[in-house]
Amino acid sequence: MTSQEHPNWLTALLVDTRPPPKLFAWSPANIQPKLDEGIDMGSSNSDEEYDNDACVCQSTDSDQRIYIIGPGNIGRLYATHMARHPNALPITLVVHRKELLSQWVACEGVGLADITSGKLFLNKGFTVEWWTETRPPYGPVKEVADGKKLHNVFISTKAEAGLAEADRIRRYLGRCSSVVFAQNGVCKLWPPHGPLYISHRYPSGDTPTFSACVVSHGVASAGPFLSVHAAPADAYIGPVFWASDPESPWRHPSDDFFIRHIATTPHVNTKQVSSGEIWLLQLEKLVMNAAINPLTALLRCKTGELFTSYGSDDPLALVIDKLLWQTSAVIQGLVDHKTSHSVITSYAEHMSQPGTSCSVPKVRKKLMERFSQPILKAKLGWEEDRDTGL
């Protein structure tokens, strides 16, 4: 692949030969030299549940700790319920602004209002850090993971910032690391660009496992460290890139500890799937992001309001149909492209019955139908036989 075929983000990283930066882990102690040991959490009632001890574990080693980078709505959802895991691990929330350290001190912790149960889950039992190249001028000086490797990393920033965050911390990533991207976007590490990026940024034999998590839960922000779980749904997690371990050649990405830990986290209904299936699920989520979400933002309405009119001459219906045709064409082009051969082959092998051979061309044809405009429209709740007028 020539440099002209590289996307801009990859070209910029390929020409970057600088070593990965050393990062300092600031804590609230670096903002306020002396903090009160106890923080008044107020009085609780029947609609509030406090989980201050849920994250307390004997070990604080980095190989046991979960690091949630970008604790926004999705990060807060998973942090809340990871803390309620039967085998809960210590959790560090990595914020993107220094000011959030002070806000953490002043707030009651991570709050998640569950609309279904009518409960407000509050948890102050997390460690909160801000990672920066700037050494703190006062307070304890601590490098990220004490200069060791991070094992369990959950990146829930906005999609466009996900890989940049992972690249910034690559000094602390290696073969022992499992990195999960949980965002409303397609992971950049799929072939053909992912393997090229990884071979450029990591030494051979010391590559992390990278996975993607597609989240369908409806979660809205209600303030710093506070979210509303408005629409419970489900989620899927699967591997994007993993390197075979010469010491354990029989190991499969489904054996990854962190993937299994997320899949067994209560109340978020996260299903573990194959690499090919998570690729397809990300593409399906892309349909919502490309055709529906921009319209709800532009028209300042809820998703359901887009489907109140089914008339063939309705201007909004025509716009949505046009967007779906364009989105379908792009995704079908990707499915049919030679660079997608490896992931489609992996998906075909996973879907084939034991003892039978898989037909990649047949699987590719079915996937082309899966992402056709009529099927996409049906999945969005529209009538397939409606005249589009296009």
mmCIF file of C-alpha atoms in Angstrom:
data_model
loop_
_atom_site.group_PDB
_atom_site.id
_atom_site.type_symbol
_atom_site.label_atom_id
_atom_site.label_comp_id
_atom_site.label_asym_id
_atom_site.label_seq_id
_atom_site.Cartn_x
_atom_site.Cartn_y
_atom_site.Cartn_z
ATOM 1 C CA MET A 1 0.000 0.000 0.000
ATOM 2 C CA THR A 2 1.453 3.334 -1.049
ATOM 3 C CA SER A 3 1.572 6.329 1.227
ATOM 4 C CA GLN A 4 -1.113 8.020 -0.926
ATOM 5 C CA GLU A 5 -3.549 5.287 0.109
ATOM 6 C CA HIS A 6 -2.975 5.830 3.811
ATOM 7 C CA PRO A 7 -5.558 7.838 5.752
ATOM 8 C CA ASN A 8 -4.249 11.068 7.246
ATOM 9 C CA TRP A 9 -4.204 9.742 10.811
ATOM 10 C CA LEU A 10 -2.023 6.790 9.792
ATOM 11 C CA THR A 11 0.344 8.867 7.683
ATOM 12 C CA ALA A 12 0.955 11.187 10.630
ATOM 13 C CA LEU A 13 1.785 8.267 12.919
ATOM 14 C CA LEU A 14 4.006 6.483 10.397
ATOM 15 C CA VAL A 15 6.293 9.510 10.075
ATOM 16 C CA ASP A 16 6.382 10.024 13.842
ATOM 17 C CA THR A 17 9.566 8.417 15.182
ATOM 18 C CA ARG A 18 9.502 9.983 18.637
ATOM 19 C CA PRO A 19 9.560 7.614 21.621
ATOM 20 C CA PRO A 20 6.291 7.279 23.544
ATOM 21 C CA PRO A 21 5.944 9.954 26.230
ATOM 22 C CA LYS A 22 6.446 9.423 29.935
ATOM 23 C CA LEU A 23 3.164 10.261 31.658
ATOM 24 C CA PHE A 24 2.532 11.392 35.207
ATOM 25 C CA ALA A 25 -0.624 10.303 37.009
ATOM 26 C CA TRP A 26 -1.998 13.332 38.814
ATOM 27 C CA SER A 27 -4.486 12.728 41.613
ATOM 28 C CA PRO A 28 -6.649 15.150 43.651
ATOM 29 C CA ALA A 29 -3.702 15.320 46.084
ATOM 30 C CA ASN A 30 -1.764 17.189 43.402
ATOM 31 C CA ILE A 31 -4.488 19.827 43.205
ATOM 32 C CA GLN A 32 -5.166 20.211 46.918
ATOM 33 C CA PRO A 33 -2.145 19.265 49.047
ATOM 34 C CA LYS A 34 -4.321 18.345 52.015
ATOM 35 C CA LEU A 35 -7.649 16.648 51.524
ATOM 36 C CA ASP A 36 -10.099 15.694 54.218
ATOM 37 C CA GLU A 37 -9.962 11.973 54.769
ATOM 38 C CA GLY A 38 -13.720 11.706 55.029
ATOM 39 C CA ILE A 39 -16.214 13.171 52.599
ATOM 40 C CA ASP A 40 -19.805 13.662 53.680
ATOM 41 C CA MET A 41 -21.937 11.563 51.369
ATOM 42 C CA GLY A 42 -25.186 12.801 52.883
ATOM 43 C CA SER A 43 -28.066 10.690 54.064
ATOM 44 C CA SER A 44 -29.378 7.919 51.854
ATOM 45 C CA ASN A 45 -32.949 6.889 51.184
ATOM 46 C CA SER A 46 -34.664 3.917 49.611
ATOM 47 C CA ASP A 47 -34.028 5.248 46.099
ATOM 48 C CA GLU A 48 -30.251 5.646 46.561
ATOM 49 C CA GLU A 49 -27.640 2.913 46.714
ATOM 50 C CA TYR A 50 -24.090 3.664 47.836
ATOM 51 C CA ASP A 51 -21.344 1.323 46.696
ATOM 52 C CA ASN A 52 -18.360 2.891 48.431
ATOM 53 C CA ASP A 53 -16.843 -0.476 49.272
ATOM 54 C CA ALA A 54 -17.653 -2.182 46.002
ATOM 55 C CA CYS A 55 -14.250 -1.483 44.462
ATOM 56 C CA VAL A 56 -12.180 -2.178 47.538
ATOM 57 C CA CYS A 57 -9.743 -4.987 46.807
ATOM 58 C CA GLN A 58 -6.653 -6.163 48.622
ATOM 59 C CA SER A 59 -4.467 -5.776 45.562
ATOM 60 C CA THR A 60 -3.853 -2.407 43.920
ATOM 61 C CA ASP A 61 -1.322 -3.766 41.421
ATOM 62 C CA SER A 62 -1.678 -2.562 37.840
ATOM 63 C CA ASP A 63 -2.163 -6.141 36.629
ATOM 64 C CA GLN A 64 -5.437 -6.295 38.580
ATOM 65 C CA ARG A 65 -6.654 -2.737 38.133
ATOM 66 C CA ILE A 66 -9.079 -1.580 35.439
ATOM 67 C CA TYR A 67 -8.351 1.809 33.859
ATOM 68 C CA ILE A 68 -11.354 3.559 32.308
ATOM 69 C CA ILE A 69 -10.048 6.306 30.034
ATOM 70 C CA GLY A 70 -12.742 8.877 29.327
ATOM 71 C CA PRO A 71 -15.376 8.233 32.011
ATOM 72 C CA GLY A 72 -18.261 9.800 30.087
ATOM 73 C CA ASN A 73 -21.694 8.224 29.802
ATOM 74 C CA ILE A 74 -20.530 4.800 28.612
ATOM 75 C CA GLY A 75 -17.561 4.860 30.985
ATOM 76 C CA ARG A 76 -19.797 5.696 33.944
ATOM 77 C CA LEU A 77 -22.273 2.969 32.983
ATOM 78 C CA TYR A 78 -19.564 0.302 32.947
ATOM 79 C CA ALA A 79 -17.709 1.687 35.962
ATOM 80 C CA THR A 80 -20.894 1.527 38.031
ATOM 81 C CA HIS A 81 -21.629 -2.072 37.154
ATOM 82 C CA MET A 82 -18.021 -3.315 37.029
ATOM 83 C CA ALA A 83 -17.892 -2.239 40.667
ATOM 84 C CA ARG A 84 -20.850 -4.568 41.270
ATOM 85 C CA HIS A 85 -19.135 -7.527 39.579
ATOM 86 C CA PRO A 86 -19.017 -10.675 41.766
ATOM 87 C CA ASN A 87 -15.230 -10.584 41.322
ATOM 88 C CA ALA A 88 -14.827 -6.807 41.341
ATOM 89 C CA LEU A 89 -11.409 -5.347 40.564
ATOM 90 C CA PRO A 90 -10.050 -1.932 41.612
ATOM 91 C CA ILE A 91 -10.957 0.751 39.076
ATOM 92 C CA THR A 92 -9.207 3.976 38.112
ATOM 93 C CA LEU A 93 -11.089 6.665 36.195
ATOM 94 C CA VAL A 94 -8.749 8.614 33.906
ATOM 95 C CA VAL A 95 -10.163 12.086 33.240
ATOM 96 C CA HIS A 96 -9.128 14.385 30.386
ATOM 97 C CA ARG A 97 -8.991 17.693 32.264
ATOM 98 C CA LYS A 98 -7.189 18.719 35.444
ATOM 99 C CA GLU A 99 -10.288 20.575 36.665
ATOM 100 C CA LEU A 100 -12.172 17.292 36.932
ATOM 101 C CA LEU A 101 -9.910 16.227 39.806
ATOM 102 C CA SER A 102 -11.270 19.086 41.908
ATOM 103 C CA GLN A 103 -14.807 18.344 40.782
ATOM 104 C CA TRP A 104 -14.356 14.745 41.883
ATOM 105 C CA VAL A 105 -13.454 15.869 45.399
ATOM 106 C CA ALA A 106 -16.563 18.040 45.599
ATOM 107 C CA CYS A 107 -19.040 15.526 44.174
ATOM 108 C CA GLU A 108 -20.598 12.411 45.678
ATOM 109 C CA GLY A 109 -18.851 10.095 43.249
ATOM 110 C CA VAL A 110 -19.993 8.442 40.046
ATOM 111 C CA GLY A 111 -23.767 8.640 39.834
ATOM 112 C CA LEU A 112 -25.980 6.524 37.581
ATOM 113 C CA ALA A 113 -29.725 7.119 37.649
ATOM 114 C CA ASP A 114 -31.510 3.957 36.540
ATOM 115 C CA ILE A 115 -34.870 4.887 35.023
ATOM 116 C CA THR A 116 -36.143 1.301 35.059
ATOM 117 C CA SER A 117 -35.606 0.666 38.764
ATOM 118 C CA GLY A 118 -35.960 4.277 39.860
ATOM 119 C CA LYS A 119 -32.690 4.024 41.784
ATOM 120 C CA LEU A 120 -29.668 6.293 41.883
ATOM 121 C CA PHE A 121 -26.409 4.382 42.190
ATOM 122 C CA LEU A 122 -23.625 6.430 43.790
ATOM 123 C CA ASN A 123 -20.039 5.244 44.125
ATOM 124 C CA LYS A 124 -17.031 7.137 45.458
ATOM 125 C CA GLY A 125 -14.859 4.030 45.673
ATOM 126 C CA PHE A 126 -12.869 4.783 42.523
ATOM 127 C CA THR A 127 -9.385 6.185 42.100
ATOM 128 C CA VAL A 128 -9.363 9.231 39.807
ATOM 129 C CA GLU A 129 -6.295 10.333 37.831
ATOM 130 C CA TRP A 130 -5.322 12.802 35.128
ATOM 131 C CA TRP A 131 -2.478 11.633 32.861
ATOM 132 C CA THR A 132 -0.132 14.275 31.504
ATOM 133 C CA GLU A 133 3.490 14.793 30.489
ATOM 134 C CA THR A 134 3.705 17.633 33.025
ATOM 135 C CA ARG A 135 5.282 16.740 36.357
ATOM 136 C CA PRO A 136 3.079 17.866 39.285
ATOM 137 C CA PRO A 137 4.672 20.839 41.120
ATOM 138 C CA TYR A 138 3.545 19.575 44.525
ATOM 139 C CA GLY A 139 2.019 16.522 46.083
ATOM 140 C CA PRO A 140 2.986 12.908 45.372
ATOM 141 C CA VAL A 141 4.778 12.306 42.084
ATOM 142 C CA LYS A 142 3.599 9.104 40.414
ATOM 143 C CA GLU A 143 4.141 7.741 36.938
ATOM 144 C CA VAL A 144 1.277 5.968 35.200
ATOM 145 C CA ALA A 145 1.062 2.394 36.520
ATOM 146 C CA ASP A 146 4.252 3.135 38.486
ATOM 147 C CA GLY A 147 6.124 2.853 35.204
ATOM 148 C CA LYS A 148 4.904 -0.698 34.602
ATOM 149 C CA LYS A 149 2.441 -2.114 32.083
ATOM 150 C CA LEU A 150 -1.302 -1.541 32.096
ATOM 151 C CA HIS A 151 -3.267 -4.782 31.846
ATOM 152 C CA ASN A 152 -6.953 -3.838 31.605
ATOM 153 C CA VAL A 153 -7.745 -0.644 29.668
ATOM 154 C CA PHE A 154 -11.284 0.481 28.769
ATOM 155 C CA ILE A 155 -11.294 3.484 26.402
ATOM 156 C CA SER A 156 -14.685 5.196 26.318
ATOM 157 C CA THR A 157 -13.736 8.584 24.906
ATOM 158 C CA LYS A 158 -15.383 9.979 21.799
ATOM 159 C CA ALA A 159 -14.648 7.793 18.783
ATOM 160 C CA GLU A 160 -12.302 10.245 17.073
ATOM 161 C CA ALA A 161 -10.096 10.416 20.182
ATOM 162 C CA GLY A 162 -9.947 6.694 20.937
ATOM 163 C CA LEU A 163 -6.865 5.647 18.991
ATOM 164 C CA ALA A 164 -5.020 8.844 19.927
ATOM 165 C CA GLU A 165 -5.497 7.965 23.602
ATOM 166 C CA ALA A 166 -4.283 4.412 23.037
ATOM 167 C CA ASP A 167 -1.275 5.654 21.084
ATOM 168 C CA ARG A 168 -0.360 8.159 23.800
ATOM 169 C CA ILE A 169 -0.147 5.425 26.452
ATOM 170 C CA ARG A 170 1.654 2.830 24.305
ATOM 171 C CA ARG A 171 4.719 3.139 26.575
ATOM 172 C CA TYR A 172 2.593 1.325 29.171
ATOM 173 C CA LEU A 173 1.090 -1.277 26.822
ATOM 174 C CA GLY A 174 2.486 -4.636 25.804
ATOM 175 C CA ARG A 175 1.681 -8.296 25.289
ATOM 176 C CA CYS A 176 0.049 -8.456 28.725
ATOM 177 C CA SER A 177 -2.312 -5.560 27.915
ATOM 178 C CA SER A 178 -5.942 -5.860 26.852
ATOM 179 C CA VAL A 179 -7.353 -2.636 25.392
ATOM 180 C CA VAL A 180 -11.090 -2.267 24.736
ATOM 181 C CA PHE A 181 -12.547 0.547 22.616
ATOM 182 C CA ALA A 182 -16.154 1.311 23.618
ATOM 183 C CA GLN A 183 -17.366 4.045 21.269
ATOM 184 C CA ASN A 184 -19.985 4.914 18.670
ATOM 185 C CA GLY A 185 -17.657 4.438 15.738
ATOM 186 C CA VAL A 186 -15.706 1.899 13.735
ATOM 187 C CA CYS A 187 -12.355 0.959 15.242
ATOM 188 C CA LYS A 188 -9.396 2.162 13.169
ATOM 189 C CA LEU A 189 -7.373 -0.984 13.838
ATOM 190 C CA TRP A 190 -9.201 -3.251 11.394
ATOM 191 C CA PRO A 191 -7.229 -4.408 8.319
ATOM 192 C CA PRO A 192 -5.548 -3.060 6.347
ATOM 193 C CA HIS A 193 -4.538 -0.043 8.467
ATOM 194 C CA GLY A 194 -4.507 -1.664 11.906
ATOM 195 C CA PRO A 195 -1.738 -4.227 11.290
ATOM 196 C CA LEU A 196 0.424 -1.555 9.657
ATOM 197 C CA TYR A 197 -0.056 0.825 12.583
ATOM 198 C CA ILE A 198 0.685 -1.893 15.148
ATOM 199 C CA SER A 199 3.826 -3.122 13.396
ATOM 200 C CA HIS A 200 5.106 0.468 13.351
ATOM 201 C CA ARG A 201 4.279 1.296 16.976
ATOM 202 C CA TYR A 202 5.015 -1.956 18.826
ATOM 203 C CA PRO A 203 8.008 -4.312 18.786
ATOM 204 C CA SER A 204 7.389 -7.804 17.505
ATOM 205 C CA GLY A 205 6.189 -10.130 20.247
ATOM 206 C CA ASP A 206 4.978 -7.327 22.528
ATOM 207 C CA THR A 207 1.649 -6.402 20.965
ATOM 208 C CA PRO A 208 -1.465 -5.763 23.074
ATOM 209 C CA THR A 209 -4.838 -7.338 22.408
ATOM 210 C CA PHE A 210 -7.260 -4.768 21.007
ATOM 211 C CA SER A 211 -11.026 -5.284 21.194
ATOM 212 C CA ALA A 212 -14.176 -3.338 20.392
ATOM 213 C CA CYS A 213 -17.354 -2.989 22.424
ATOM 214 C CA VAL A 214 -20.571 -1.956 20.659
ATOM 215 C CA VAL A 215 -22.970 -0.458 23.209
ATOM 216 C CA SER A 216 -26.686 0.001 22.502
ATOM 217 C CA HIS A 217 -27.690 1.267 25.944
ATOM 218 C CA GLY A 218 -29.194 4.733 25.985
ATOM 219 C CA VAL A 219 -27.215 6.831 28.488
ATOM 220 C CA ALA A 220 -27.418 10.612 28.852
ATOM 221 C CA SER A 221 -25.279 13.052 30.809
ATOM 222 C CA ALA A 222 -26.797 14.857 33.786
ATOM 223 C CA GLY A 223 -23.636 16.632 34.932
ATOM 224 C CA PRO A 224 -20.008 15.869 35.847
ATOM 225 C CA PHE A 225 -19.708 12.213 36.907
ATOM 226 C CA LEU A 226 -23.518 11.830 36.673
ATOM 227 C CA SER A 227 -25.471 9.976 33.977
ATOM 228 C CA VAL A 228 -29.005 8.755 33.396
ATOM 229 C CA HIS A 229 -29.464 5.183 32.154
ATOM 230 C CA ALA A 230 -32.577 6.035 30.150
ATOM 231 C CA ALA A 231 -32.867 3.050 27.810
ATOM 232 C CA PRO A 232 -31.430 -0.300 28.955
ATOM 233 C CA ALA A 233 -30.419 -2.485 26.026
ATOM 234 C CA ASP A 234 -27.409 -4.710 25.342
ATOM 235 C CA ALA A 235 -23.810 -4.621 24.176
ATOM 236 C CA TYR A 236 -21.338 -6.806 22.294
ATOM 237 C CA ILE A 237 -17.597 -7.254 22.682
ATOM 238 C CA GLY A 238 -15.122 -8.988 20.413
ATOM 239 C CA PRO A 239 -11.437 -8.939 19.396
ATOM 240 C CA VAL A 240 -10.108 -6.636 16.684
ATOM 241 C CA PHE A 241 -6.404 -7.490 16.777
ATOM 242 C CA TRP A 242 -4.471 -10.024 18.758
ATOM 243 C CA ALA A 243 -1.032 -11.552 18.392
ATOM 244 C CA SER A 244 -0.504 -15.260 18.814
ATOM 245 C CA ASP A 245 1.451 -16.232 21.893
ATOM 246 C CA PRO A 246 4.313 -18.607 21.007
ATOM 247 C CA GLU A 247 4.312 -19.840 24.607
ATOM 248 C CA SER A 248 0.566 -20.615 24.465
ATOM 249 C CA PRO A 249 -0.284 -21.241 20.779
ATOM 250 C CA TRP A 250 -3.617 -22.825 21.723
ATOM 251 C CA ARG A 251 -4.938 -19.661 23.343
ATOM 252 C CA HIS A 252 -7.771 -17.861 21.585
ATOM 253 C CA PRO A 253 -8.795 -14.207 21.945
ATOM 254 C CA SER A 254 -12.003 -15.427 23.576
ATOM 255 C CA ASP A 255 -9.782 -16.534 26.482
ATOM 256 C CA ASP A 256 -8.753 -12.921 27.157
ATOM 257 C CA PHE A 257 -9.318 -12.192 30.843
ATOM 258 C CA PHE A 258 -10.563 -8.626 30.436
ATOM 259 C CA ILE A 259 -12.980 -9.503 27.627
ATOM 260 C CA ARG A 260 -14.483 -12.238 29.792
ATOM 261 C CA HIS A 261 -14.629 -9.896 32.792
ATOM 262 C CA ILE A 262 -16.608 -7.340 30.794
ATOM 263 C CA ALA A 263 -18.873 -10.031 29.358
ATOM 264 C CA THR A 264 -19.732 -11.186 32.888
ATOM 265 C CA THR A 265 -20.327 -7.697 34.300
ATOM 266 C CA PRO A 266 -23.899 -7.614 35.648
ATOM 267 C CA HIS A 267 -26.724 -5.398 34.373
ATOM 268 C CA VAL A 268 -25.094 -4.327 31.081
ATOM 269 C CA ASN A 269 -25.877 -7.523 29.137
ATOM 270 C CA THR A 270 -22.605 -7.625 27.189
ATOM 271 C CA LYS A 271 -22.313 -10.622 24.860
ATOM 272 C CA GLN A 272 -18.960 -11.985 23.729
ATOM 273 C CA VAL A 273 -18.792 -12.437 19.932
ATOM 274 C CA SER A 274 -16.237 -13.294 17.267
ATOM 275 C CA SER A 275 -13.971 -10.835 15.505
ATOM 276 C CA GLY A 276 -16.021 -10.925 12.300
ATOM 277 C CA GLU A 277 -19.315 -10.379 14.101
ATOM 278 C CA ILE A 278 -18.072 -7.370 16.081
ATOM 279 C CA TRP A 279 -16.878 -5.865 12.778
ATOM 280 C CA LEU A 280 -20.357 -6.260 11.319
ATOM 281 C CA LEU A 281 -22.023 -4.914 14.456
ATOM 282 C CA GLN A 282 -19.842 -1.811 14.280
ATOM 283 C CA LEU A 283 -20.936 -1.302 10.681
ATOM 284 C CA GLU A 284 -24.596 -1.626 11.676
ATOM 285 C CA LYS A 285 -24.068 0.918 14.436
ATOM 286 C CA LEU A 286 -22.492 3.156 11.795
ATOM 287 C CA VAL A 287 -25.850 3.228 10.007
ATOM 288 C CA MET A 288 -27.465 4.826 13.051
ATOM 289 C CA ASN A 289 -24.585 7.263 13.424
ATOM 290 C CA ALA A 290 -24.647 8.263 9.749
ATOM 291 C CA ALA A 291 -28.372 8.332 8.976
ATOM 292 C CA ILE A 292 -30.261 8.916 12.220
ATOM 293 C CA ASN A 293 -28.147 10.667 14.846
ATOM 294 C CA PRO A 294 -27.229 13.669 12.628
ATOM 295 C CA LEU A 295 -30.912 14.259 11.902
ATOM 296 C CA THR A 296 -31.967 14.132 15.545
ATOM 297 C CA ALA A 297 -29.210 16.627 16.357
ATOM 298 C CA LEU A 298 -30.118 18.900 13.439
ATOM 299 C CA LEU A 299 -33.874 18.795 14.082
ATOM 300 C CA ARG A 300 -33.456 18.702 17.868
ATOM 301 C CA CYS A 301 -35.854 15.808 18.232
ATOM 302 C CA LYS A 302 -35.895 12.294 19.617
ATOM 303 C CA THR A 303 -35.274 9.307 17.349
ATOM 304 C CA GLY A 304 -38.897 8.149 17.494
ATOM 305 C CA GLU A 305 -40.108 11.471 16.089
ATOM 306 C CA LEU A 306 -38.295 10.748 12.814
ATOM 307 C CA PHE A 307 -40.618 7.818 12.164
ATOM 308 C CA THR A 308 -43.988 9.514 12.670
ATOM 309 C CA SER A 309 -44.637 9.990 8.946
ATOM 310 C CA TYR A 310 -44.528 7.234 6.298
ATOM 311 C CA GLY A 311 -45.845 9.201 3.316
ATOM 312 C CA SER A 312 -43.807 8.649 0.152
ATOM 313 C CA ASP A 313 -43.671 12.382 -0.502
ATOM 314 C CA ASP A 314 -42.701 13.334 3.040
ATOM 315 C CA PRO A 315 -39.489 15.424 2.794
ATOM 316 C CA LEU A 316 -37.988 13.940 5.950
ATOM 317 C CA ALA A 317 -38.700 10.402 4.726
ATOM 318 C CA LEU A 318 -36.964 11.170 1.436
ATOM 319 C CA VAL A 319 -33.916 12.540 3.250
ATOM 320 C CA ILE A 320 -33.646 9.428 5.426
ATOM 321 C CA ASP A 321 -34.034 7.164 2.387
ATOM 322 C CA LYS A 322 -31.283 9.058 0.591
ATOM 323 C CA LEU A 323 -28.980 8.782 3.599
ATOM 324 C CA LEU A 324 -29.647 5.051 3.830
ATOM 325 C CA TRP A 325 -28.882 4.535 0.134
ATOM 326 C CA GLN A 326 -25.571 6.352 0.531
ATOM 327 C CA THR A 327 -24.659 4.531 3.738
ATOM 328 C CA SER A 328 -25.581 1.184 2.195
ATOM 329 C CA ALA A 329 -23.401 1.837 -0.851
ATOM 330 C CA VAL A 330 -20.383 2.699 1.303
ATOM 331 C CA ILE A 331 -20.725 -0.349 3.552
ATOM 332 C CA GLN A 332 -21.381 -2.720 0.646
ATOM 333 C CA GLY A 333 -18.287 -1.347 -1.051
ATOM 334 C CA LEU A 334 -16.286 -2.104 2.079
ATOM 335 C CA VAL A 335 -17.700 -5.635 2.347
ATOM 336 C CA ASP A 336 -16.826 -6.294 -1.291
ATOM 337 C CA HIS A 337 -13.329 -4.779 -1.053
ATOM 338 C CA LYS A 338 -10.262 -7.019 -1.054
ATOM 339 C CA THR A 339 -8.972 -5.508 2.186
ATOM 340 C CA SER A 340 -11.969 -7.013 4.020
ATOM 341 C CA HIS A 341 -11.181 -10.547 2.880
ATOM 342 C CA SER A 342 -9.416 -11.642 6.072
ATOM 343 C CA VAL A 343 -12.128 -10.499 8.478
ATOM 344 C CA ILE A 344 -14.915 -11.941 6.293
ATOM 345 C CA THR A 345 -13.019 -15.232 6.057
ATOM 346 C CA SER A 346 -12.720 -15.279 9.842
ATOM 347 C CA TYR A 347 -16.450 -14.592 10.148
ATOM 348 C CA ALA A 348 -17.289 -17.340 7.634
ATOM 349 C CA GLU A 349 -15.148 -19.882 9.476
ATOM 350 C CA HIS A 350 -16.797 -18.964 12.772
ATOM 351 C CA MET A 351 -20.300 -19.294 11.309
ATOM 352 C CA SER A 352 -19.695 -22.614 9.514
ATOM 353 C CA GLN A 353 -20.881 -25.845 11.071
ATOM 354 C CA PRO A 354 -18.215 -28.204 12.493
ATOM 355 C CA GLY A 355 -16.909 -30.549 9.835
ATOM 356 C CA THR A 356 -18.173 -28.434 6.947
ATOM 357 C CA SER A 357 -16.293 -26.052 4.709
ATOM 358 C CA CYS A 358 -17.242 -22.401 4.498
ATOM 359 C CA SER A 359 -17.887 -20.565 1.262
ATOM 360 C CA VAL A 360 -16.500 -17.068 1.545
ATOM 361 C CA PRO A 361 -18.244 -15.856 -1.657
ATOM 362 C CA LYS A 362 -21.619 -17.032 -0.321
ATOM 363 C CA VAL A 363 -21.007 -15.358 3.020
ATOM 364 C CA ARG A 364 -19.955 -12.155 1.276
ATOM 365 C CA LYS A 365 -23.171 -12.238 -0.804
ATOM 366 C CA LYS A 366 -25.301 -12.623 2.332
ATOM 367 C CA LEU A 367 -23.486 -9.716 3.933
ATOM 368 C CA MET A 368 -24.157 -7.570 0.866
ATOM 369 C CA GLU A 369 -27.862 -8.329 1.355
ATOM 370 C CA ARG A 370 -27.598 -7.644 5.093
ATOM 371 C CA PHE A 371 -26.417 -4.117 4.332
ATOM 372 C CA SER A 372 -28.766 -3.422 1.423
ATOM 373 C CA GLN A 373 -30.929 -0.320 1.709
ATOM 374 C CA PRO A 374 -34.261 -2.183 2.141
ATOM 375 C CA ILE A 375 -32.874 -4.353 4.951
ATOM 376 C CA LEU A 376 -31.306 -1.388 6.701
ATOM 377 C CA LYS A 377 -34.578 0.499 6.388
ATOM 378 C CA ALA A 378 -36.511 -2.427 7.851
ATOM 379 C CA LYS A 379 -34.145 -2.587 10.827
ATOM 380 C CA LEU A 380 -34.865 1.054 11.512
ATOM 381 C CA GLY A 381 -38.579 0.342 11.694
ATOM 382 C CA TRP A 382 -39.610 1.470 8.238
ATOM 383 C CA GLU A 383 -41.940 -0.414 5.867
ATOM 384 C CA GLU A 384 -39.961 -2.187 3.185
ATOM 385 C CA ASP A 385 -42.659 -1.803 0.533
ATOM 386 C CA ARG A 386 -43.010 1.965 0.902
ATOM 387 C CA ASP A 387 -42.306 3.894 -2.272
ATOM 388 C CA THR A 388 -39.154 5.904 -1.657
ATOM 389 C CA GLY A 389 -39.706 8.258 -4.556
ATOM 390 C CA LEU A 390 -35.992 8.239 -5.353
#
